[in-house]
Short mmCIF file of C-alpha atoms and ligand atoms in Angstrom, two decimals:
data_model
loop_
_atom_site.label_atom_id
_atom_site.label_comp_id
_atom_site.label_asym_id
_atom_site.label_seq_id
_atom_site.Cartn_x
_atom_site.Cartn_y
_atom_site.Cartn_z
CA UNK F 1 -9.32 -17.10 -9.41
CA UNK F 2 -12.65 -17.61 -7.78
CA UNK F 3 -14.70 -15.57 -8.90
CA UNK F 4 -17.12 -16.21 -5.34
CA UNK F 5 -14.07 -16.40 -3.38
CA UNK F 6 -15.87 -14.69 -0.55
CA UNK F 7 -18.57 -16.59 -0.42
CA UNK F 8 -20.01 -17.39 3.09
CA UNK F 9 -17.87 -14.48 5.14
CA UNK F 10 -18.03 -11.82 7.18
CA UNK F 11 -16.26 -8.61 6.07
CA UNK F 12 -16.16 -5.87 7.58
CA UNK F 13 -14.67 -2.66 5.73
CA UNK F 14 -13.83 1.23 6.89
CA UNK F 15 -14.10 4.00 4.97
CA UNK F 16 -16.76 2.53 3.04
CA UNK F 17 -18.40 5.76 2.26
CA UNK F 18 -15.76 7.18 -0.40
CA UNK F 19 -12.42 5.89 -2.74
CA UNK F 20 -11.19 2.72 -1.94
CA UNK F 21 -13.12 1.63 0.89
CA UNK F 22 -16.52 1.82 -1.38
CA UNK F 23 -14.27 0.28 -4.03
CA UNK F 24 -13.61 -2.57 -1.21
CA UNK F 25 -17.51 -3.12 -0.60
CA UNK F 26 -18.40 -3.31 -3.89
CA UNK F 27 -15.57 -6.02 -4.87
CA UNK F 28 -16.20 -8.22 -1.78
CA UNK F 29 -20.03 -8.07 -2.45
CA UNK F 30 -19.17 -9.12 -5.83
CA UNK F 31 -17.34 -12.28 -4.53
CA UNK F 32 -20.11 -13.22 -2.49
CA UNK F 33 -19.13 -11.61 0.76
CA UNK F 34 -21.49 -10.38 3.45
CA UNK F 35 -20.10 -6.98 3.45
CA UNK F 36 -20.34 -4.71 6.14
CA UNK F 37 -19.69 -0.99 5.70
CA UNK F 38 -18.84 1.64 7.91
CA UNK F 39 -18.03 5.46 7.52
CA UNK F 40 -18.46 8.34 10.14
CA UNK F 41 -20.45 9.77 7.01
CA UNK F 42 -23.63 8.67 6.42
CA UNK F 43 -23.95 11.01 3.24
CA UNK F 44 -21.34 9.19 1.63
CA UNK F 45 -22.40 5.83 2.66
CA UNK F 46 -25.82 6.77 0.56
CA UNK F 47 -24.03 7.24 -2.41
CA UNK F 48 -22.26 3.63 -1.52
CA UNK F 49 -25.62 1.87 -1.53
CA UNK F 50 -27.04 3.66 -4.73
CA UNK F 51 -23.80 1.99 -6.37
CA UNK F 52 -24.78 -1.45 -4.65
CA UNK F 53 -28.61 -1.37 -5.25
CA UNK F 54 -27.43 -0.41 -8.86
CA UNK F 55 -24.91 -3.24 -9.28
CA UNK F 56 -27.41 -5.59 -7.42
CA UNK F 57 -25.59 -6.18 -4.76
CA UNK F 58 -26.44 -6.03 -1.35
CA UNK F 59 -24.23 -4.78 1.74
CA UNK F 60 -25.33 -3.66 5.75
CA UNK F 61 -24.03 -0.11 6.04
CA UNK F 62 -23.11 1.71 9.24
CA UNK F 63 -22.40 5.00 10.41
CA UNK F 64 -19.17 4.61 12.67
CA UNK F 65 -16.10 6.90 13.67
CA UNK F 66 -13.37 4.44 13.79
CA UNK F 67 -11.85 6.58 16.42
CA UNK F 68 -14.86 5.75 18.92
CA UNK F 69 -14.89 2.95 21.03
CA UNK F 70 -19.00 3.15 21.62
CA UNK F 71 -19.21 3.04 18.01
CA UNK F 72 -17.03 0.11 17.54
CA UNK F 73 -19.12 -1.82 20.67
CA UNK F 74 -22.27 -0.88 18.82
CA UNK F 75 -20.96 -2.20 15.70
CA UNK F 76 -19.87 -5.29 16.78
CA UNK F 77 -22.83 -6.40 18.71
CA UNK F 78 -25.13 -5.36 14.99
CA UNK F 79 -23.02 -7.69 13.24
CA UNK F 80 -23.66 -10.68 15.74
CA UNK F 81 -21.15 -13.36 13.57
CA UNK F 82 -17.73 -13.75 13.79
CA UNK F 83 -15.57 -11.63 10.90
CA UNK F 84 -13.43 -13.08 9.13
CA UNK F 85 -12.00 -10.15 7.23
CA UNK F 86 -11.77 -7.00 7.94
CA UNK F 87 -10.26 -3.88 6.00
CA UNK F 88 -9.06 -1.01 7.24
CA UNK F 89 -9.82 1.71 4.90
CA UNK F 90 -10.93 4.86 6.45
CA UNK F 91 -7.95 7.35 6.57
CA UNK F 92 -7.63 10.69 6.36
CA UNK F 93 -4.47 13.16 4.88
CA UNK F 94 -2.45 15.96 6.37
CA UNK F 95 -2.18 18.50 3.49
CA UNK F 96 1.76 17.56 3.56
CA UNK F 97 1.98 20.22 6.79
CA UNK F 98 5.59 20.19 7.75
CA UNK F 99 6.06 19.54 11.55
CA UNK F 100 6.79 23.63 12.93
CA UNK F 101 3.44 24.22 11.58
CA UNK F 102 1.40 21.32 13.01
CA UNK F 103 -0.91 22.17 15.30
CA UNK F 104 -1.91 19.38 17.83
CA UNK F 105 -5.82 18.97 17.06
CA UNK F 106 -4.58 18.28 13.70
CA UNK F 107 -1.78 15.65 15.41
CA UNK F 108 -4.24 13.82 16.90
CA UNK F 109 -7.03 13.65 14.67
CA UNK F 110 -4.85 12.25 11.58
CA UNK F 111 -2.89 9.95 15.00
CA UNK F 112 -6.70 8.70 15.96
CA UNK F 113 -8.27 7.62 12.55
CA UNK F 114 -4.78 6.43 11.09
CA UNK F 115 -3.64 4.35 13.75
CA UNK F 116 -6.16 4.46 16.59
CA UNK F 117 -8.80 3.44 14.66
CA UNK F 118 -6.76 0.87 12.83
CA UNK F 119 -5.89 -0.51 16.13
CA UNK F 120 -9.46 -0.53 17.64
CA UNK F 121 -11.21 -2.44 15.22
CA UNK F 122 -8.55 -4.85 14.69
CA UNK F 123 -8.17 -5.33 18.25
CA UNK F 124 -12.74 -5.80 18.16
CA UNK F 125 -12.40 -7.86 15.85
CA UNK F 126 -9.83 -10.34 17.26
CA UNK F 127 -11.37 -12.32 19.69
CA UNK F 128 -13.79 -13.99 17.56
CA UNK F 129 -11.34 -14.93 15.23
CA UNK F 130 -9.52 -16.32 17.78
CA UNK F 131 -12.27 -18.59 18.61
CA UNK F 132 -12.80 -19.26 14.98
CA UNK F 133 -8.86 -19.86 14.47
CA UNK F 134 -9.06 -18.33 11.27
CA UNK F 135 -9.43 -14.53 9.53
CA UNK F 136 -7.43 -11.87 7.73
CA UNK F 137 -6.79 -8.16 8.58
CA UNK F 138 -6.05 -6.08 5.64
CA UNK F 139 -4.73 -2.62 6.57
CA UNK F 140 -4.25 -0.02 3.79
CA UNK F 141 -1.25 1.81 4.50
CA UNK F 142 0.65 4.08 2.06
CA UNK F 143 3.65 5.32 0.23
CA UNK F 144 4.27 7.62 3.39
CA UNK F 145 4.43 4.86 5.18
CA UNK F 146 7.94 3.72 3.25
CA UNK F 147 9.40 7.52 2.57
CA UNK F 148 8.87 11.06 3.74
CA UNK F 149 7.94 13.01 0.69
CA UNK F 150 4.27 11.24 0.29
CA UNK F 151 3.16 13.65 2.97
CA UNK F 152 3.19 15.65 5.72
CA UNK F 153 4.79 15.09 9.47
CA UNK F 154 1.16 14.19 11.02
CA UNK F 155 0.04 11.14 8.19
CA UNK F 156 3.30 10.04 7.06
CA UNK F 157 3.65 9.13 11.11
CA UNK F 158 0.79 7.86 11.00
CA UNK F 159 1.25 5.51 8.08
CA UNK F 160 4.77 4.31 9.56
CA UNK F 161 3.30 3.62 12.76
CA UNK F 162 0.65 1.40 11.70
CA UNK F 163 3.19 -0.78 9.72
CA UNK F 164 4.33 -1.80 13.56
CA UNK F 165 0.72 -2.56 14.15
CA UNK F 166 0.46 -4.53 11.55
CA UNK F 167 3.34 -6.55 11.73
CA UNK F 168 2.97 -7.04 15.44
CA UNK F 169 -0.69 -8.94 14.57
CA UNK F 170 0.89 -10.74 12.27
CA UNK F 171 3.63 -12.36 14.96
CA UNK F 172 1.40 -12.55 17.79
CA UNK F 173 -1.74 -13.91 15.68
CA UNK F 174 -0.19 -15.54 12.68
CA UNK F 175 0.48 -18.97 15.13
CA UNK F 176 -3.50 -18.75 15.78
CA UNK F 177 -4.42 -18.23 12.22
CA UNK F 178 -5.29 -14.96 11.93
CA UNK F 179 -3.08 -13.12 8.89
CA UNK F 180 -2.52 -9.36 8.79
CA UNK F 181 -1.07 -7.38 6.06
CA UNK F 182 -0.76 -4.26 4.76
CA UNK F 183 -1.36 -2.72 1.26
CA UNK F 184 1.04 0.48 0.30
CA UNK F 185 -1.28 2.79 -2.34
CA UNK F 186 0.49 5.07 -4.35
CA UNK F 187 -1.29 8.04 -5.53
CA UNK F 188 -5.61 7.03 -5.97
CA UNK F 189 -8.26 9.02 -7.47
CA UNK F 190 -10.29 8.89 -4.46
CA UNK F 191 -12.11 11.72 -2.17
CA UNK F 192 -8.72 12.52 -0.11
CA UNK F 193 -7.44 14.38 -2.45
CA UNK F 194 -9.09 17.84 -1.34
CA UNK F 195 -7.01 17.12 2.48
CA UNK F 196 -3.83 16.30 0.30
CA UNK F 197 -3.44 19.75 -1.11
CA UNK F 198 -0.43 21.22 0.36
CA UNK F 199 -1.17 24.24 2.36
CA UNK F 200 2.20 26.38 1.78
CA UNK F 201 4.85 27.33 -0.54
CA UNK F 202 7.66 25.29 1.24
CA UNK F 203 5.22 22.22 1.66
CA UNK F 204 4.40 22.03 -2.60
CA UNK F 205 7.65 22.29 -3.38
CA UNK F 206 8.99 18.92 -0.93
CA UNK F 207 5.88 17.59 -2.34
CA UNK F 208 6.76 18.13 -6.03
CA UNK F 209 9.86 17.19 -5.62
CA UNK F 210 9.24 13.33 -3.88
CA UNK F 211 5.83 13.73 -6.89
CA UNK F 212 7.69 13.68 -9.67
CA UNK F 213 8.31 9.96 -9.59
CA UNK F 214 5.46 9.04 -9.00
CA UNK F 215 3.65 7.39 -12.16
CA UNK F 216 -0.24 7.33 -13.14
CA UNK F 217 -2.94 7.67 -11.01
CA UNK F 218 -4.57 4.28 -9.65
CA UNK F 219 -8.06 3.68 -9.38
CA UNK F 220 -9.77 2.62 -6.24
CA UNK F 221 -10.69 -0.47 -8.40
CA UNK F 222 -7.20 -1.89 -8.45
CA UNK F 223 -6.06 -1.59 -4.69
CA UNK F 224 -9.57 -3.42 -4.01
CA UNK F 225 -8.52 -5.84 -5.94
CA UNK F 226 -5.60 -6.57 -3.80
CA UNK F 227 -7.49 -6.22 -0.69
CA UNK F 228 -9.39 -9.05 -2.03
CA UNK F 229 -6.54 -11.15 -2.47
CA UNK F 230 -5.10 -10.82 0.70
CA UNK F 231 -8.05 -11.59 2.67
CA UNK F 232 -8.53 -14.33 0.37
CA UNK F 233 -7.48 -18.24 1.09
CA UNK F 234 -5.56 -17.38 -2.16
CA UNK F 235 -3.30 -15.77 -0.05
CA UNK F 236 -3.22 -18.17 2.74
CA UNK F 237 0.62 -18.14 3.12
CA UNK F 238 1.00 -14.20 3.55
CA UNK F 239 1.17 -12.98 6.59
CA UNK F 240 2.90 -9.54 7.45
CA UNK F 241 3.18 -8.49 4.34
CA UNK F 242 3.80 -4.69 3.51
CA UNK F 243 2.75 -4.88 -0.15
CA UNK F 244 3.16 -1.69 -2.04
CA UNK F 245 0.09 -1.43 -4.88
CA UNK F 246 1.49 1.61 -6.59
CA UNK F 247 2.73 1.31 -9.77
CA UNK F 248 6.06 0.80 -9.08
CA UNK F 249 6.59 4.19 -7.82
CA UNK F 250 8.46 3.06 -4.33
CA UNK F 251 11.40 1.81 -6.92
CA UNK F 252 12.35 5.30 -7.62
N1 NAD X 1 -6.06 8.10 -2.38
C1 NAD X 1 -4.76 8.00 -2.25
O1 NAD X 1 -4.00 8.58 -3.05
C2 NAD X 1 -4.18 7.17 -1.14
C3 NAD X 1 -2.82 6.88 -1.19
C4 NAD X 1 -2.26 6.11 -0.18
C5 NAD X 1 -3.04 5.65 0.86
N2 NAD X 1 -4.36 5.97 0.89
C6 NAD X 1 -5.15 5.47 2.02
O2 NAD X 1 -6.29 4.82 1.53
C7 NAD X 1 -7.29 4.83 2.53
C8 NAD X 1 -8.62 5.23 1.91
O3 NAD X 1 -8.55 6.56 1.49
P1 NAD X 1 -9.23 7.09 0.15
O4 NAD X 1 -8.16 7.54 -0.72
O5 NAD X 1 -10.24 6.10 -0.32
O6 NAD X 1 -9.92 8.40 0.74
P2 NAD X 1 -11.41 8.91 0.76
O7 NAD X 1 -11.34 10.24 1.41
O8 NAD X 1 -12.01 8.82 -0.59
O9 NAD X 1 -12.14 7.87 1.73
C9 NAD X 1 -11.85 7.80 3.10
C10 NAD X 1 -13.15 7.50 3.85
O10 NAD X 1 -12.80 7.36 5.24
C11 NAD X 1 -13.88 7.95 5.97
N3 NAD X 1 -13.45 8.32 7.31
C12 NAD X 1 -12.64 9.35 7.66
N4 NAD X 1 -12.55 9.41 8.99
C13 NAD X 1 -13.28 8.39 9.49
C14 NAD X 1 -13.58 7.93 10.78
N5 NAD X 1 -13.11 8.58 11.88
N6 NAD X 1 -14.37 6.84 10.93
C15 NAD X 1 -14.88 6.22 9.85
N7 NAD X 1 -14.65 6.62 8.59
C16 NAD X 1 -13.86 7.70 8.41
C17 NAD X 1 -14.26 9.18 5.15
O11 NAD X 1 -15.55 9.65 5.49
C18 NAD X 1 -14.16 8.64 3.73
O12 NAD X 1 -15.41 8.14 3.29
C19 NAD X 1 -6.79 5.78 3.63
O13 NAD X 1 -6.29 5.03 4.71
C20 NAD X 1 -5.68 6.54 2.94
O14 NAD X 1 -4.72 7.00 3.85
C21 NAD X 1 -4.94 6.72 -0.08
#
């Protein structure tokens, strides 16, 4: 492995404030990546660039809602080069809400950062690599995007829906030499765990019961890693991958 695999790119990364996303920034930093981070919170993109300035490494941080458009303009137009890998991080859980009790703010909200915002930066960041002929989208998905019991009606949607997404770049872009994949987390120690808390009786216990198969707990370190690789000419072959990064726990 190059260990400055990176070196000389463009990255741009979601979510970068918390979990895997600031995970993602610090690892493509680290391979010599000109990392640019975005999270609709700015609090939580300061504690992202204490970790850099203490690492010594150096990213460009921006607040963004991945569900704006504005934002995404704004963004774009900042980062002035063309990207040649982006990650979609940023994500957000349902509390496993069954789908009589979902209310339709709550529809949307989980619909327009899962899979909206997915789908608007990718679709920003595509013409440039067009004209380049060359970059990698790496979407993290989830278990609920394979099986029902990961969560609730609103995100495991969600994480179904932008397996479509990605596989549709992959056969439309793929010929132009753009590669887009997706990587499946199992359970993460990250900051989403407070929204994956299941809100009622009935909701626990079809969590618990899909739960109990489920192995360790991962840590954001380790689905970076594979972020890495895919966006990575390592992985120069893949495209359209759904690669699950949990453990094994999809096998039960
Ligand atoms: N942690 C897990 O167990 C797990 C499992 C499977 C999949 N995932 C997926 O991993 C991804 C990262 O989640 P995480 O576990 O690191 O969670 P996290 O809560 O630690 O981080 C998510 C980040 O996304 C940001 N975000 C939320 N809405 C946003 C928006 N509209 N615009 C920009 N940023 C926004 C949040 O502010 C936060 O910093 C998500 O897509 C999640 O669905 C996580």
């Amino acid at each position: 492995m190059d260990s400055q695999r990176h070196a000389g790119r463009t990255a741009v990364v979601t979510g970068a404030g918390s979990g895997i996303g600031r995970a993602t920034v610090i690892r493509l930093a680290q391979e010599g990546a000109h990392v640019v981070g975005c999270d609709i919170d700015e609090a939580a993109l300061s504690v992202t660039r204490g970790e850099l300035v203490a690492a010594g490494l150096q990213a460009s941080l921006e607040q963004v809602d991945v569900t704006n458009q504005a934002d995404i303009d704004r963004l774009l137009v900042a980062i002035s080069e063309p990207v040649d890998l982006l990650a979609n991080v940023a994500g957000i859980m349902d509390h496993f809400v069954p789908l009589s009790e979902v209310d339709d703010s709550s529809w949307e909200r989980v619909l327009s950062v899962n899979l909206t915002g997915v789908m608007r930066l990718t679709r920003a960041v595509l013409p440039g690599m067009q004209q380049a002929g060359s970059g990698a989208i790496v979407t993290v998905a989830s278990e609920a995007s394979l099986r029902a019991g990961a969560a609730g009606a609103a995100y495991t949607t969600s994480k179904h829906a932008v397996i479509g997404l990605v596989k549709h770049v992959a056969y439309f872009y793929g010929p132009l030499g753009i590669r887009s994949n997706a990587v499946l987390p199992g359970a993460v120690a990250t900051g989403i765990g407070a929204s994956s808390v299941p809100t009622s009786e009935w909701a626990m216990e079809r969590a618990m019961a899909a739960l109990a198969t489920m192995g360790s707990v991962a840590e954001p370190g380790q689905i970076a890693s594979a972020i890495s690789w895919l966006g990575c000419d390592e992985a120069s072959n893949i495209n359209g991958a759904i690669m699950t990064a949990d453990g094994g726990w999809s096998t039960a």
